[in-house]
Tab-separated table of C-alpha atoms and ligand atoms in Angstrom:
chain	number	residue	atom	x	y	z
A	10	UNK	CA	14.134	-6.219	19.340
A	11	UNK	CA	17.075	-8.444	18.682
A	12	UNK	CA	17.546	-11.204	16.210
A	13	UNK	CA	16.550	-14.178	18.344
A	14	UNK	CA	12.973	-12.287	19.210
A	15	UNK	CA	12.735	-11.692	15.531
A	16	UNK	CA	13.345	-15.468	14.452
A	17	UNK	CA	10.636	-16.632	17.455
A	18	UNK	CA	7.816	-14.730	15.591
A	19	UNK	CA	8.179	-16.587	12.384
A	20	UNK	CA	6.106	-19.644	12.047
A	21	UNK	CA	8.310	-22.936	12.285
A	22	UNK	CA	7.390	-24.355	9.302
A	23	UNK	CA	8.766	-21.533	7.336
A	24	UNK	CA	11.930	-21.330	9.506
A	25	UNK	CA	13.198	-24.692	8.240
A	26	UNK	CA	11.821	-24.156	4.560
A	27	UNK	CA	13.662	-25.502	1.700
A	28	UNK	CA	12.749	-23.007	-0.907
A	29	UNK	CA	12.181	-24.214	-4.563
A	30	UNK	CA	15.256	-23.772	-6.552
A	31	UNK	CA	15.103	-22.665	-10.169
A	32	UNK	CA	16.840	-24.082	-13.037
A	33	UNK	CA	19.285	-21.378	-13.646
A	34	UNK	CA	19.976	-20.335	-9.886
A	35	UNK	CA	23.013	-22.431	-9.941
A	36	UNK	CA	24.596	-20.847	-13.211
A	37	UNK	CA	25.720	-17.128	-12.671
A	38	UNK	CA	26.250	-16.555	-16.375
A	39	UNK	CA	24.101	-14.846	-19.028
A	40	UNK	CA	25.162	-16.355	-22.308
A	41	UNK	CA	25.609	-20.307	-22.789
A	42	UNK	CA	23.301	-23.151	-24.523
A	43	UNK	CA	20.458	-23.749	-21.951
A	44	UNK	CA	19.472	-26.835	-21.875
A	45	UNK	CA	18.089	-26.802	-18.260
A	46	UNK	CA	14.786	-25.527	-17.800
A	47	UNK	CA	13.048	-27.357	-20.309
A	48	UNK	CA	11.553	-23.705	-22.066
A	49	UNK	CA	11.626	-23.730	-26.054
A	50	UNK	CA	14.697	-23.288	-27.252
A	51	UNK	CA	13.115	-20.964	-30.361
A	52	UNK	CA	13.271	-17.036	-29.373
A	53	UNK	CA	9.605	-15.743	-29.159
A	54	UNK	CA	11.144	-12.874	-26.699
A	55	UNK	CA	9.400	-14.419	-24.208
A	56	UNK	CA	10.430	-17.779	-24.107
A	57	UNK	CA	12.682	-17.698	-21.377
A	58	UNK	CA	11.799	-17.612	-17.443
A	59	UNK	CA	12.107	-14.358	-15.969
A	60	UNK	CA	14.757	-13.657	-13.227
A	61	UNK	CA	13.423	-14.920	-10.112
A	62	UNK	CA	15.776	-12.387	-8.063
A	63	UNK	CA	14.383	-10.021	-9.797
A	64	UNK	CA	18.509	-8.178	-10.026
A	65	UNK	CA	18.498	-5.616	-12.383
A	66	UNK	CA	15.134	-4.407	-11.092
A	67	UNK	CA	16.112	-3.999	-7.626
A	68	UNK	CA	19.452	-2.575	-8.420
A	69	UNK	CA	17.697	0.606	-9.981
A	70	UNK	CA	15.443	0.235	-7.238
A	71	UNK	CA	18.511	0.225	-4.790
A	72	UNK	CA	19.313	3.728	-6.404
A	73	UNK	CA	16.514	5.634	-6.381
A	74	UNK	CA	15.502	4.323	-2.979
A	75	UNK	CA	18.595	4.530	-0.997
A	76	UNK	CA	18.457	0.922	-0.065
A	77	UNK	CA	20.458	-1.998	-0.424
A	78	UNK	CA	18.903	-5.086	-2.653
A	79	UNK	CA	19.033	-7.109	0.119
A	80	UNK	CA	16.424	-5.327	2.134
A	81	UNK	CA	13.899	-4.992	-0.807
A	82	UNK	CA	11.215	-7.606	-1.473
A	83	UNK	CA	9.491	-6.925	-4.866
A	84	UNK	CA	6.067	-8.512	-5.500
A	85	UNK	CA	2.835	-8.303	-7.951
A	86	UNK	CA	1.563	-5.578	-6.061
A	87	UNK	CA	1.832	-4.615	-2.593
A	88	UNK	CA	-0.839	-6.836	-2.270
A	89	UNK	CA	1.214	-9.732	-2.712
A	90	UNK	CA	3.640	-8.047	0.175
A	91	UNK	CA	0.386	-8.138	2.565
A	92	UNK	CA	-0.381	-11.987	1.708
A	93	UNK	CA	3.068	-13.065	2.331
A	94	UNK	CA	3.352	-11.302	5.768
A	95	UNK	CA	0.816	-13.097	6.981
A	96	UNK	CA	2.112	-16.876	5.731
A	97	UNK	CA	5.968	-15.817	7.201
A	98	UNK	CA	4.222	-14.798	10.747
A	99	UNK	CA	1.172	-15.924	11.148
A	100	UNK	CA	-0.292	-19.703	12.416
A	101	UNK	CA	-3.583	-20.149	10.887
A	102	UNK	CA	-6.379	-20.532	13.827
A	103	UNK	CA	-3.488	-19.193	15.978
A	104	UNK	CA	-2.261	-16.650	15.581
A	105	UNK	CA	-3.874	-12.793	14.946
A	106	UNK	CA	-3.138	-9.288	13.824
A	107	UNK	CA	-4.102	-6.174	14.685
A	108	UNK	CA	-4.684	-3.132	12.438
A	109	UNK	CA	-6.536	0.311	12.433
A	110	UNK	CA	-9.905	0.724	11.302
A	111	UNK	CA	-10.659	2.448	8.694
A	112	UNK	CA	-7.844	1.664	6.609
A	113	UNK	CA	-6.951	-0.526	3.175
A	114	UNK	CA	-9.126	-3.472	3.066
A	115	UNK	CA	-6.404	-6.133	1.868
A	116	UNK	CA	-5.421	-6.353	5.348
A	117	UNK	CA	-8.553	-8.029	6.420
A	118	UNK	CA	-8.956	-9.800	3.002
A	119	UNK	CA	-5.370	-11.588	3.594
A	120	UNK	CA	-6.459	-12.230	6.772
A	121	UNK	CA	-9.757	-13.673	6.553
A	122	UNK	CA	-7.791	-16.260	3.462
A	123	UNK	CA	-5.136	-17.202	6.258
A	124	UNK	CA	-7.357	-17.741	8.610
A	125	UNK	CA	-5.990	-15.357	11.003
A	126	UNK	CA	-8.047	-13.200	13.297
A	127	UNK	CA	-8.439	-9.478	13.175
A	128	UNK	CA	-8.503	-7.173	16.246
A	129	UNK	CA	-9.843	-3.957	14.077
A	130	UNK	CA	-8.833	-0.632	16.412
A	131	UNK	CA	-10.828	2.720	15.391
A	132	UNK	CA	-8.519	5.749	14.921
A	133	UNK	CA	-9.246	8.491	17.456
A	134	UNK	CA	-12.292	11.043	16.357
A	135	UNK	CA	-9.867	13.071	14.501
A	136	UNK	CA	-8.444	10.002	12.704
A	137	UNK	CA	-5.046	10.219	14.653
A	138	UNK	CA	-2.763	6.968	15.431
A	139	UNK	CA	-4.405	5.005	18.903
A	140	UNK	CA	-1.142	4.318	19.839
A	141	UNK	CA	-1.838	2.670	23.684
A	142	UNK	CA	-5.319	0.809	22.089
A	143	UNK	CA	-3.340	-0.540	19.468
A	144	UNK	CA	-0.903	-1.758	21.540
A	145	UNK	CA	-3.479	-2.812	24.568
A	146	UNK	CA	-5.411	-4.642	21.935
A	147	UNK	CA	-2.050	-7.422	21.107
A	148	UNK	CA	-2.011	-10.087	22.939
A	149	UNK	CA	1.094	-12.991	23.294
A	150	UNK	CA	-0.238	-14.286	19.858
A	151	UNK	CA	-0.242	-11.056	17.999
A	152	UNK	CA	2.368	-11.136	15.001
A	153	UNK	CA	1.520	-8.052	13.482
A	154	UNK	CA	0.047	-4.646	13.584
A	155	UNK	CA	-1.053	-2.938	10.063
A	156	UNK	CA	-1.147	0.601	9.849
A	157	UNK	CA	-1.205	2.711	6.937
A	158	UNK	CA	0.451	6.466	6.456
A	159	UNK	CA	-0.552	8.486	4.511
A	160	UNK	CA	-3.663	6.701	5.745
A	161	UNK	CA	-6.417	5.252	3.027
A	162	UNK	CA	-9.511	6.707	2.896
A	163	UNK	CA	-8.312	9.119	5.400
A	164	UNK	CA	-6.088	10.756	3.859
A	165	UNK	CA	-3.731	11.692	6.770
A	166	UNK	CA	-0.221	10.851	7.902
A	167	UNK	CA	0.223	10.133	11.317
A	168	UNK	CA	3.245	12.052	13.006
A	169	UNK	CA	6.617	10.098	12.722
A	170	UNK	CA	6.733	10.316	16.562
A	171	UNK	CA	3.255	8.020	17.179
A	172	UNK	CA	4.821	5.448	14.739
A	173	UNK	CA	7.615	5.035	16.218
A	174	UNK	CA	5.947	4.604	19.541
A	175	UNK	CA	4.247	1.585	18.294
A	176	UNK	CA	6.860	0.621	16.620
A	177	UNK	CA	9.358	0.364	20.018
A	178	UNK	CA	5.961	-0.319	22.056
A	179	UNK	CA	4.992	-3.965	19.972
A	180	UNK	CA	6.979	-7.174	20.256
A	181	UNK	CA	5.916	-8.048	16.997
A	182	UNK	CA	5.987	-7.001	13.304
A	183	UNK	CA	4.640	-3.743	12.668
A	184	UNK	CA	3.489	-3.408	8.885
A	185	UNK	CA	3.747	-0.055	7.715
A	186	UNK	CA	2.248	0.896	4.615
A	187	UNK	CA	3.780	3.857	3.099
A	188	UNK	CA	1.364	3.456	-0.978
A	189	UNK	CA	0.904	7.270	-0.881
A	190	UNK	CA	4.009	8.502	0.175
A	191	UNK	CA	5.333	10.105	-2.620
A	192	UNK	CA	2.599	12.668	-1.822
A	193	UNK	CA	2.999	13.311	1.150
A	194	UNK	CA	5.015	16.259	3.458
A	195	UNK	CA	6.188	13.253	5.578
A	196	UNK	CA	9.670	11.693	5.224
A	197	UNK	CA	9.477	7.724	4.544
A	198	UNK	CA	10.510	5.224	7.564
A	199	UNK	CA	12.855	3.559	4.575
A	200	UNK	CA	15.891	5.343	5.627
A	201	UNK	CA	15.543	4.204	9.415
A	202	UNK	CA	15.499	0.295	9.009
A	203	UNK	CA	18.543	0.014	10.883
A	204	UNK	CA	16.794	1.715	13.965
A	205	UNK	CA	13.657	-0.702	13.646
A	206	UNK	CA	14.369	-4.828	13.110
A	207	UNK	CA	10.682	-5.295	13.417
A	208	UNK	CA	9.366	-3.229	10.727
A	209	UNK	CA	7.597	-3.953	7.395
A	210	UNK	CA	7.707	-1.058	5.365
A	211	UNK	CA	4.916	-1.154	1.896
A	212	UNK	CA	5.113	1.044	-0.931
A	213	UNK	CA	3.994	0.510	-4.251
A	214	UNK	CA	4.417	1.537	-8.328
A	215	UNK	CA	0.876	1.891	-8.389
A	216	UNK	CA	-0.240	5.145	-7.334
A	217	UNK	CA	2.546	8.532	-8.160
A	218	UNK	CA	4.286	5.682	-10.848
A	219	UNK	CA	1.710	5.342	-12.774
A	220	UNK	CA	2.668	1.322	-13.249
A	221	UNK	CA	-0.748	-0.058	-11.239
A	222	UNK	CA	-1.844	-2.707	-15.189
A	223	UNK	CA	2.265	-3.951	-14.244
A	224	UNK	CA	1.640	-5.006	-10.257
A	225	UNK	CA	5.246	-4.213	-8.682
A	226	UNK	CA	5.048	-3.325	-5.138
A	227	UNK	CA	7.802	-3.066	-2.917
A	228	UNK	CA	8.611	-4.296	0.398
A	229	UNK	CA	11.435	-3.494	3.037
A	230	UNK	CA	12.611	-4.512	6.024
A	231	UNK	CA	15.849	-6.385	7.540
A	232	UNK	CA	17.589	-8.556	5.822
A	233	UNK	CA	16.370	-11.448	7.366
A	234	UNK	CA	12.539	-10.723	6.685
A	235	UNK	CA	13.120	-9.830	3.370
A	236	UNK	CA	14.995	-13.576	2.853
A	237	UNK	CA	12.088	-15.091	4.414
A	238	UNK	CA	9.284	-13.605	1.922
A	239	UNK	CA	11.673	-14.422	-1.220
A	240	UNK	CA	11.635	-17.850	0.138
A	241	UNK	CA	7.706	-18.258	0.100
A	242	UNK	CA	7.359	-16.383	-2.707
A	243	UNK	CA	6.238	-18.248	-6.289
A	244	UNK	CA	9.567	-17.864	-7.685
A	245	UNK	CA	8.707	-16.155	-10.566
A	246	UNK	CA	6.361	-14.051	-9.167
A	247	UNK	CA	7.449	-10.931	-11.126
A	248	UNK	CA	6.667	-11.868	-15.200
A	249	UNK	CA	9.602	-11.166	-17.572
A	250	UNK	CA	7.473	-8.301	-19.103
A	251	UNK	CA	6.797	-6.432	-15.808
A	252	UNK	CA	10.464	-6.632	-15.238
A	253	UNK	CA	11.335	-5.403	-18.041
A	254	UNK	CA	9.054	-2.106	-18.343
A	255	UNK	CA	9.029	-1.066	-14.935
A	256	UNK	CA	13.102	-0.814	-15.498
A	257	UNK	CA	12.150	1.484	-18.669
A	258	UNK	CA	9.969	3.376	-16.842
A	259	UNK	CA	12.353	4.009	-13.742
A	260	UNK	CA	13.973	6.193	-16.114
A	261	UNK	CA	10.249	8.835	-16.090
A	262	UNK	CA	10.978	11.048	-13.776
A	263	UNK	CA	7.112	11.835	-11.568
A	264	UNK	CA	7.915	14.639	-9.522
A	265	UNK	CA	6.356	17.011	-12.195
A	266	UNK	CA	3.031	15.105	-12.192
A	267	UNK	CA	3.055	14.983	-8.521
A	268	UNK	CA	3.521	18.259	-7.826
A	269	UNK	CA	0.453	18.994	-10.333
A	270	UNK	CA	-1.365	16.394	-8.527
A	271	UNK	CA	-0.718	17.896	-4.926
A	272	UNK	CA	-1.238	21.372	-6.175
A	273	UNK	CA	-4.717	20.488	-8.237
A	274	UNK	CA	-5.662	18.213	-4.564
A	275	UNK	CA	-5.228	21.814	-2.057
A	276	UNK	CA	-7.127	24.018	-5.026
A	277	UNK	CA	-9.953	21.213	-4.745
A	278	UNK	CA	-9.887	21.284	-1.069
A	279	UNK	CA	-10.514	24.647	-0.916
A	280	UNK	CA	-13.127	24.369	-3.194
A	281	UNK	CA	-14.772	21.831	-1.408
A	282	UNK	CA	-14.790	23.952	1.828
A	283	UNK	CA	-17.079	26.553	0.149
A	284	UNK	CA	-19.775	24.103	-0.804
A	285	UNK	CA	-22.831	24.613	2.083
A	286	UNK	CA	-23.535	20.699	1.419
A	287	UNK	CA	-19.948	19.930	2.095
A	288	UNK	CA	-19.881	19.235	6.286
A	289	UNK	CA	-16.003	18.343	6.450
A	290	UNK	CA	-13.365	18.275	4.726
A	291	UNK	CA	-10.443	16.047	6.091
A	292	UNK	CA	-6.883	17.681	5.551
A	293	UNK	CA	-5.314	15.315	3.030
A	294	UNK	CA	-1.122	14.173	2.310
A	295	UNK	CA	-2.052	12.157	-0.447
A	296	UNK	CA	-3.652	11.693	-3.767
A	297	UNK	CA	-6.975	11.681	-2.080
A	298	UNK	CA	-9.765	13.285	-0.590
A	299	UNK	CA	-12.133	12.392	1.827
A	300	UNK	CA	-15.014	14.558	2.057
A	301	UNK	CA	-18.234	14.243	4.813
A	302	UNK	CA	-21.218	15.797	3.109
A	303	UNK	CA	-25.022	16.045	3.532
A	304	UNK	CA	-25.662	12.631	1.865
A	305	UNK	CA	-23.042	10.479	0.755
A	306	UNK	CA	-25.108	7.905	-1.006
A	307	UNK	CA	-27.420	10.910	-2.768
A	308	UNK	CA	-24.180	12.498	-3.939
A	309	UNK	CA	-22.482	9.599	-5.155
A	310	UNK	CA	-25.745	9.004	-7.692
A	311	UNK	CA	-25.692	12.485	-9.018
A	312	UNK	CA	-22.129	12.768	-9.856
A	313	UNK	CA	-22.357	9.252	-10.716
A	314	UNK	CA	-24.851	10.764	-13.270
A	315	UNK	CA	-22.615	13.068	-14.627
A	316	UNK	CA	-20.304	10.019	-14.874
A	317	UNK	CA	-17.603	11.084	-12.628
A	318	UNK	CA	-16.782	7.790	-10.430
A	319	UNK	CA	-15.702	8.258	-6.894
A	320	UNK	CA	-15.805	6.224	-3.870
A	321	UNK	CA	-18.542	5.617	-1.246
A	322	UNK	CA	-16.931	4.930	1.980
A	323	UNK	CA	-20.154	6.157	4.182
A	324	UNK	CA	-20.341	2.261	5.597
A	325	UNK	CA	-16.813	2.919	6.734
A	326	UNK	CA	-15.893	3.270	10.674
A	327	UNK	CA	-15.985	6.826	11.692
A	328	UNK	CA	-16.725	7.820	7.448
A	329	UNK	CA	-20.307	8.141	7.673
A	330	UNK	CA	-21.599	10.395	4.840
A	331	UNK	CA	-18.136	10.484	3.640
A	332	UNK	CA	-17.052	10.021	-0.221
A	333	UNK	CA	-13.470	9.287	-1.417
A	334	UNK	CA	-12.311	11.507	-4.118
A	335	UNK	CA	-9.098	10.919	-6.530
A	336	UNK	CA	-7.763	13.506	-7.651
A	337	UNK	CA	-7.557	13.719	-11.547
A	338	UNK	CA	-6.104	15.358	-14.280
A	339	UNK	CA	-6.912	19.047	-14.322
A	340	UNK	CA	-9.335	18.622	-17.021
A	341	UNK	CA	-11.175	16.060	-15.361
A	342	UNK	CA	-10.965	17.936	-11.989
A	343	UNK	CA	-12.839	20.950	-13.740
A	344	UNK	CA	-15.507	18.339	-14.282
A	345	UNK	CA	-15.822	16.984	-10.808
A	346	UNK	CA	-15.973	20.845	-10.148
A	347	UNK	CA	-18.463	21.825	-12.116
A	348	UNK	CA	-21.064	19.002	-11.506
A	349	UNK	CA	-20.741	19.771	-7.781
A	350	UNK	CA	-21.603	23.135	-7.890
A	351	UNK	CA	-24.697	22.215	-9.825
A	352	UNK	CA	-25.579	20.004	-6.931
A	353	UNK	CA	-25.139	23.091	-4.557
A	354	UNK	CA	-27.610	24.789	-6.794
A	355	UNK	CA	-29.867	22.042	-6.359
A	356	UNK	CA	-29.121	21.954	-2.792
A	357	UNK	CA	-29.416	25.625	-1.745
A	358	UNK	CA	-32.337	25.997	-3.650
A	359	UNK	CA	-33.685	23.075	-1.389
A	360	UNK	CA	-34.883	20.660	-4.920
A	361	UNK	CA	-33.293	17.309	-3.259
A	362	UNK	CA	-36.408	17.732	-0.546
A	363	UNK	CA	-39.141	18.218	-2.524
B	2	PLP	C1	-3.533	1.371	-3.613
B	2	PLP	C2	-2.970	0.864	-2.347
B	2	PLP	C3	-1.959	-0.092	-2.363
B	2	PLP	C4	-1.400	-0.601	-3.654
B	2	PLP	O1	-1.636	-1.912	-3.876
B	2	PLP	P1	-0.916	-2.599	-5.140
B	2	PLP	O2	-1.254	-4.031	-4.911
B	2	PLP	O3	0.548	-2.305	-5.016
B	2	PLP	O4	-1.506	-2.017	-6.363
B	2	PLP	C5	-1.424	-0.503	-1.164
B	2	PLP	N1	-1.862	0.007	0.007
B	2	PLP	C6	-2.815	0.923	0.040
B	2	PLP	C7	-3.245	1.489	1.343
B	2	PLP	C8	-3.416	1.374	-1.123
B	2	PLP	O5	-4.396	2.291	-1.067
């Protein structure tokens, strides 16, 4: 898509917004007497208002990521990413998205606030991408298509050959959210922006970081998309404290404690697959499993029980019976272990029909 198809999909009132501008944004400096913002001049550490550019963050960011500053959008939580997609694209009443069903639920959420409509496609049986439905189901007012890879509550990544289908198929924005990809086998879309002008990519400090109390998620795209959601922003949407941890904590390298966690998921698996109550398990390139079992709801009370927490996604399109499963520490996975063999007991010896 070129530029000028790009700029036509953005609403009009945000392509002649004045943005706010902060006190400071005309001073480059970082020592001086500031007198210009009106904070209290006595130091509290936190008197100050945070960088609204967010710099230093997204220059470490820019490292580890392989991505220039000016194509990363950082936000309290990806969630924040979703929400402003939708006011950069989308006319309220007018406008409408389309995404894949099931998937995250802060697509339909944002959407519902904005007033947007949306056009909820089913994956195929065996939760693959519906390329041709998804793109059958835009229409000339569809801004955006949300898909999700590794996919939530499936589990799955779809093949980097189906999204880029959809990607070169739609004449819109297509939103990929990538919150589990630092599990998964799959390479990220980040390093092929330049092939894609209309793609929103999502990822997120909140899952393989360990940073989900500090909300950061990240956003990137072109240039020019990335401008557009600083400009509707809140400028200081990041607090000074967030800022400054998640830059600390940059420094933790995670690949130990994801490897644990994707070595503890395929031992579960497995385990799961023995279980004669257990009637699928779905293969899984995340942090996650989704398991289909004899009854979902019946389960989900007995390990509840136990107090393991997991999550019920049986009302779910195509996830009927299903539970969610996080994987844990391996303590805690022992646990979850252990309380559902003593429901196959139960179950093999036939005591949930009496
Ligand atoms: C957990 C999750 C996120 C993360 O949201 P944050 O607001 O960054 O915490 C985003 N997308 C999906 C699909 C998720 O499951």
């Amino acid at each position: 898509m070129t530029n000028k198809e790009i700029e036509n999909l953005v609403r009009p009132n945000i392509r002649v917004l004045l943005p706010y501008s902060t006190a400071r944004d005309e001073y480059k400096g970082d020592i001086g007497v500031f007198l210009d913002a009106n904070e209290s001049p006595y130091d509290t550490g936190y008197n100050r208002y945070p960088d609204p550019h967010q710099k230093a963050l997204k220059a470490r960011l820019s490292e580890i990521k392989g991505i220039v500053p000016e194509r990363i959008f950082v936000g309290n939580g990806s969630d924040e990413a979703i929400d402003l997609v939708f006011r950069v694209f989308c006319n309220p009443g007018v406008d409408n998205v389309v995404a894949i069903d099931p998937s995250y639920g802060m697509y339909r959420v944002c959407a519902d606030i904005n007033d947007i409509e949306v056009r909820e496609v089913p994956l195929n049986e065996d939760f693959s991408l519906p390329v041709e439905r998804l793109l059958s189901a835009a229409d000339k007012n569809t801004k955006l298509i949300f898909i999700c890879s590794p996919n939530n509550p499936t589990g799955n990544s779809f093949p980097a050959s189906d999204i880029e289908r959809l990607i070169r198929g739609f004449k819109g924005i297509v939103v990929l959210d990538e919150a589990y990809n630092d599990f998964s086998e799959e390479a990220s879309f980040r390093a092929r922006l330049d092939e894609f002008p209309n793609l929103v990519i999502l990822q997120t400090l909140s899952k393989a970081y360990g940073m989900a109390a500090l909300r950061l998620g990240l956003a990137y795209s072109s240039e020019y998309v990335i401008r557009l959601m600083s400009m509707v922003k809140y400028p200081y949407n990041i607090n000074g404290s967030t800022q400054k941890i998640v830059l600390e904590m940059l420094d933790n390298d995670i690949s130990q404690r994801v490897k644990t966690i994707v070595s503890e998921r395929k031992a579960i698996l497995q385990l799961l697959e023995g279980y004669s109550f257990v009637k699928k398990v779905y293969p899984s390139d995340s942090n996650f499993i989704l398991v289909k079992v004899d009854d979902a709801d019946r389960l989900y009370g007995f390990l509840l029980n136990d107090g393991i927490i997991v999550r019920n996604r049986t009302k779910a399109t195509l996830c009927n019976n299903c539970l969610r499963i996080t994987v844990g520490l391996p303590e805690e996975n022992k646990k979850l272990i252990k309380s559902l063999s003593e429901y196959e007991s139960k179950y093999e010896k036939g005591d949930f029909c009496r």
